[in-house]
Coordinates of N, CA, C and O in Angstrom, one line a residue:
X1 N -33.9 25.4 4.6 CA -33.4 26.0 3.4 C -32.4 25.0 2.7 O -31.5 24.5 3.3
X2 N -32.7 24.7 1.5 CA -31.8 23.7 0.7 C -30.8 24.5 0.0 O -31.1 25.5 -0.7
X3 N -29.5 24.1 0.1 CA -28.4 24.7 -0.7 C -27.9 23.7 -1.7 O -27.5 22.6 -1.3
X4 N -27.8 24.1 -2.9 CA -27.3 23.2 -3.9 C -25.8 23.0 -3.6 O -25.1 24.0 -3.2
X5 N -25.3 21.8 -3.8 CA -23.9 21.5 -3.6 C -23.0 22.3 -4.5 O -23.3 22.6 -5.6
X6 N -21.8 22.7 -4.0 CA -20.8 23.3 -4.8 C -20.1 22.2 -5.6 O -20.2 21.0 -5.3
X7 N -19.5 22.6 -6.6 CA -18.8 21.6 -7.4 C -17.5 22.2 -8.0 O -17.3 23.4 -8.0
X8 N -16.6 21.3 -8.4 CA -15.3 21.7 -8.9 C -15.4 22.5 -10.1 O -16.2 22.2 -11.0
X9 N -14.7 23.6 -10.2 CA -14.7 24.5 -11.4 C -15.6 25.7 -11.2 O -15.6 26.6 -12.0
X10 N -16.5 25.6 -10.2 CA -17.4 26.7 -9.9 C -16.7 28.0 -9.4 O -15.8 27.9 -8.6
X11 N -17.1 29.1 -10.0 CA -16.5 30.4 -9.5 C -17.4 30.8 -8.3 O -18.6 30.8 -8.4
X12 N -16.7 31.2 -7.2 CA -17.4 31.6 -6.0 C -16.8 32.9 -5.5 O -15.7 33.3 -5.8
X13 N -17.6 33.6 -4.6 CA -17.1 34.8 -4.0 C -17.0 34.5 -2.5 O -18.0 34.0 -1.9
X14 N -15.9 34.8 -1.9 CA -15.7 34.6 -0.5 C -16.5 35.6 0.3 O -16.5 36.8 0.0
X15 N -17.2 35.1 1.3 CA -18.0 36.0 2.1 C -17.5 36.2 3.5 O -18.1 37.0 4.3
X16 N -16.5 35.5 3.9 CA -15.9 35.6 5.2 C -14.4 35.4 5.2 O -13.9 34.7 4.3
X17 N -13.7 36.0 6.1 CA -12.3 35.8 6.2 C -11.5 37.0 5.6 O -12.1 38.0 5.2
X18 N -10.2 36.8 5.5 CA -9.3 37.8 5.0 C -9.5 38.1 3.5 O -9.2 39.1 3.0
X19 N -10.0 37.0 2.8 CA -10.3 37.1 1.4 C -11.7 37.5 1.1 O -12.2 37.3 -0.1
X20 N -12.4 38.1 2.0 CA -13.8 38.4 1.8 C -14.0 39.4 0.7 O -13.3 40.3 0.5
X21 N -15.0 39.0 -0.2 CA -15.3 39.9 -1.4 C -14.6 39.5 -2.6 O -14.8 40.0 -3.7
X22 N -13.6 38.6 -2.5 CA -12.8 38.2 -3.7 C -13.3 37.0 -4.4 O -13.9 36.1 -3.8
X23 N -13.1 36.9 -5.7 CA -13.5 35.8 -6.5 C -12.5 34.7 -6.5 O -11.3 35.0 -6.5
X24 N -12.9 33.4 -6.4 CA -12.0 32.3 -6.5 C -12.7 31.2 -7.3 O -13.9 31.3 -7.6
X25 N -12.0 30.1 -7.6 CA -12.5 29.0 -8.3 C -12.3 27.8 -7.4 O -11.3 27.7 -6.7
X26 N -13.3 26.9 -7.3 CA -13.1 25.7 -6.5 C -12.3 24.7 -7.3 O -12.6 24.2 -8.4
X27 N -11.1 24.3 -6.7 CA -10.2 23.4 -7.3 C -10.5 22.0 -6.9 O -10.4 21.1 -7.8
X28 N -11.0 21.7 -5.7 CA -11.4 20.4 -5.3 C -12.3 20.5 -4.1 O -12.3 21.6 -3.4
X29 N -13.0 19.5 -3.8 CA -13.8 19.4 -2.6 C -13.5 18.1 -1.9 O -13.4 17.1 -2.5
X30 N -13.4 18.2 -0.6 CA -13.0 17.0 0.2 C -13.4 17.2 1.6 O -13.3 18.2 2.3
X31 N -14.1 16.1 2.2 CA -14.5 16.1 3.6 C -15.3 17.3 4.0 O -15.2 17.8 5.1
X32 N -16.2 17.7 3.1 CA -17.1 18.8 3.4 C -16.5 20.2 3.3 O -17.1 21.2 3.7
X33 N -15.3 20.3 2.8 CA -14.6 21.6 2.6 C -14.4 21.8 1.1 O -14.2 20.9 0.4
X34 N -14.3 23.1 0.8 CA -13.9 23.5 -0.6 C -12.5 24.0 -0.6 O -12.1 24.7 0.4
X35 N -11.7 23.7 -1.6 CA -10.4 24.2 -1.7 C -10.4 25.1 -2.9 O -10.7 24.8 -4.0
X36 N -10.1 26.4 -2.6 CA -10.2 27.5 -3.6 C -8.9 28.1 -3.9 O -7.9 28.1 -3.1
X37 N -8.8 28.6 -5.2 CA -7.6 29.3 -5.6 C -8.0 30.5 -6.4 O -9.1 30.6 -7.0
X38 N -7.1 31.5 -6.5 CA -7.4 32.7 -7.3 C -6.2 33.0 -8.3 O -6.3 33.9 -9.1
X39 N -5.2 32.2 -8.2 CA -4.1 32.3 -9.2 C -3.1 33.3 -8.8 O -2.0 33.4 -9.4
X40 N -3.3 34.1 -7.7 CA -2.4 35.1 -7.3 C -1.9 34.8 -5.9 O -0.8 34.4 -5.7
X41 N -2.8 35.0 -4.9 CA -2.4 34.7 -3.5 C -2.5 33.2 -3.2 O -1.7 32.7 -2.5
X42 N -3.4 32.6 -3.8 CA -3.6 31.1 -3.7 C -3.5 30.5 -5.0 O -4.4 30.6 -5.9
X43 N -2.4 29.8 -5.3 CA -2.1 29.2 -6.5 C -3.0 27.9 -6.7 O -3.5 27.4 -5.7
X44 N -3.1 27.4 -7.9 CA -3.8 26.2 -8.2 C -3.2 25.0 -7.5 O -3.9 24.1 -7.1
X45 N -1.9 25.0 -7.3 CA -1.2 23.9 -6.7 C -1.2 24.0 -5.1 O -0.7 23.0 -4.5
X46 N -1.6 25.1 -4.6 CA -1.7 25.3 -3.1 C -3.0 26.0 -2.7 O -2.9 27.2 -2.3
X47 N -4.1 25.4 -2.9 CA -5.4 26.1 -2.7 C -5.7 26.2 -1.2 O -5.1 25.6 -0.3
X48 N -6.6 27.1 -0.9 CA -7.0 27.4 0.5 C -8.2 26.6 0.9 O -9.2 26.5 0.1
X49 N -8.2 26.0 2.1 CA -9.3 25.2 2.6 C -10.4 26.2 3.1 O -10.0 27.1 3.9
X50 N -11.6 26.0 2.7 CA -12.6 27.0 3.0 C -14.0 26.3 3.3 O -14.3 25.3 2.6
X51 N -14.7 26.7 4.3 CA -16.0 26.2 4.6 C -17.0 26.7 3.5 O -17.1 27.9 3.2
X52 N -17.7 25.8 2.8 CA -18.6 26.2 1.8 C -19.7 27.1 2.2 O -20.2 27.9 1.4
X53 N -20.0 27.2 3.5 CA -21.0 28.1 4.0 C -20.5 29.6 3.9 O -21.3 30.5 3.9
X54 N -19.2 29.7 3.7 CA -18.7 31.1 3.6 C -18.4 31.5 2.2 O -17.7 32.5 1.9
X55 N -19.0 30.8 1.3 CA -18.8 31.0 -0.2 C -20.2 31.3 -0.8 O -21.2 30.7 -0.5
X56 N -20.2 32.3 -1.7 CA -21.4 32.6 -2.5 C -21.2 32.1 -3.9 O -20.2 32.5 -4.5
X57 N -22.1 31.3 -4.3 CA -21.9 30.7 -5.7 C -22.3 31.7 -6.7 O -23.1 32.6 -6.5
X58 N -21.7 31.5 -7.9 CA -22.0 32.3 -9.1 C -22.6 31.3 -10.1 O -22.5 30.1 -9.9
X59 N -23.0 31.8 -11.2 CA -23.5 31.0 -12.3 C -22.5 30.5 -13.2 O -22.8 30.0 -14.3
X60 N -21.2 30.8 -12.9 CA -20.1 30.5 -13.8 C -19.3 29.2 -13.4 O -19.0 29.1 -12.2
X61 N -19.1 28.3 -14.3 CA -18.3 27.1 -14.0 C -17.2 27.1 -15.1 O -17.4 27.2 -16.3
X62 N -15.9 27.0 -14.6 CA -14.8 26.9 -15.5 C -14.3 25.5 -15.7 O -14.4 24.7 -14.8
X63 N -13.7 25.2 -16.8 CA -13.1 24.0 -17.1 C -11.6 24.1 -16.6 O -10.9 24.9 -17.1
X64 N -11.3 23.2 -15.7 CA -10.0 23.3 -15.1 C -8.9 22.6 -15.8 O -7.7 22.8 -15.5
X65 N -9.2 21.9 -16.9 CA -8.2 21.3 -17.7 C -7.4 22.4 -18.5 O -8.0 23.3 -19.0
X66 N -6.1 22.3 -18.4 CA -5.2 23.3 -19.1 C -5.3 24.7 -18.5 O -5.0 25.7 -19.2
X67 N -5.9 24.8 -17.3 CA -6.0 26.1 -16.6 C -4.7 26.4 -15.9 O -4.2 25.6 -15.1
X68 N -4.1 27.6 -16.1 CA -2.9 28.0 -15.4 C -3.2 29.1 -14.4 O -4.3 29.7 -14.5
X69 N -2.3 29.4 -13.6 CA -2.6 30.5 -12.6 C -2.8 31.8 -13.4 O -3.6 32.6 -13.0
X70 N -2.0 32.1 -14.4 CA -2.1 33.3 -15.2 C -3.5 33.4 -15.9 O -4.2 34.4 -15.9
X71 N -4.0 32.3 -16.5 CA -5.3 32.3 -17.1 C -6.4 32.5 -16.1 O -7.4 33.2 -16.4
X72 N -6.2 31.9 -14.9 CA -7.2 32.0 -13.9 C -7.3 33.5 -13.4 O -8.4 34.0 -13.3
X73 N -6.2 34.1 -13.2 CA -6.1 35.5 -12.8 C -6.9 36.4 -13.8 O -7.7 37.3 -13.5
X74 N -6.6 36.1 -15.1 CA -7.2 36.9 -16.2 C -8.8 36.7 -16.2 O -9.5 37.7 -16.3
X75 N -9.2 35.5 -16.0 CA -10.7 35.2 -16.0 C -11.3 35.9 -14.8 O -12.4 36.6 -14.9
X76 N -10.7 35.7 -13.6 CA -11.3 36.3 -12.4 C -11.3 37.8 -12.5 O -12.2 38.5 -12.0
X77 N -10.2 38.4 -13.0 CA -10.1 39.9 -13.1 C -11.2 40.4 -14.1 O -11.9 41.4 -13.8
X78 N -11.5 39.7 -15.2 CA -12.5 40.1 -16.1 C -13.9 40.0 -15.4 O -14.7 40.9 -15.6
X79 N -14.1 38.9 -14.7 CA -15.4 38.7 -14.0 C -15.6 39.8 -12.9 O -16.7 40.2 -12.7
X80 N -14.6 40.1 -12.2 CA -14.8 41.1 -11.1 C -15.1 42.5 -11.6 O -15.7 43.3 -10.9
X81 N -14.8 42.8 -12.9 CA -15.1 44.1 -13.4 C -16.5 44.1 -14.0 O -17.0 45.2 -14.4
X82 N -17.2 43.0 -14.0 CA -18.6 43.0 -14.5 C -19.5 42.7 -13.4 O -19.2 42.3 -12.3
X83 N -20.8 42.8 -13.7 CA -21.8 42.5 -12.7 C -22.1 41.0 -12.7 O -22.6 40.5 -13.7
X84 N -21.7 40.3 -11.7 CA -21.8 38.9 -11.6 C -23.2 38.5 -11.0 O -23.6 39.0 -9.9
X85 N -23.9 37.6 -11.7 CA -25.2 37.2 -11.1 C -24.9 36.1 -10.1 O -24.4 35.0 -10.5
X86 N -25.2 36.3 -8.9 CA -25.0 35.4 -7.8 C -26.3 34.6 -7.6 O -27.3 35.2 -7.7
X87 N -26.1 33.3 -7.3 CA -27.3 32.5 -7.0 C -27.8 32.9 -5.6 O -27.0 33.1 -4.7
X88 N -29.1 33.0 -5.5 CA -29.7 33.3 -4.1 C -30.1 32.0 -3.5 O -30.5 31.1 -4.2
X89 N -30.1 32.0 -2.2 CA -30.5 30.8 -1.5 C -32.0 30.8 -1.1 O -32.6 31.8 -0.9

């Protein structure tokens, strides 16, 4: 099974761990791991290290320039209230 690589700015849904079911944005990727933030529990300046296999990609990519924690929270809150089309593998 081929999985498209994740990329910075992509909105993802956590599928494992304490944050399971929550939306996050990928802030950076490094050494095979994704660093994710939600603007509330995980701020943009202190993202969580996460295995990409535990993330479900969505079709949404955000521009991280001029993104603040407050703006990120607003975007993710809006998205969580709607039906998000997730990519299937």
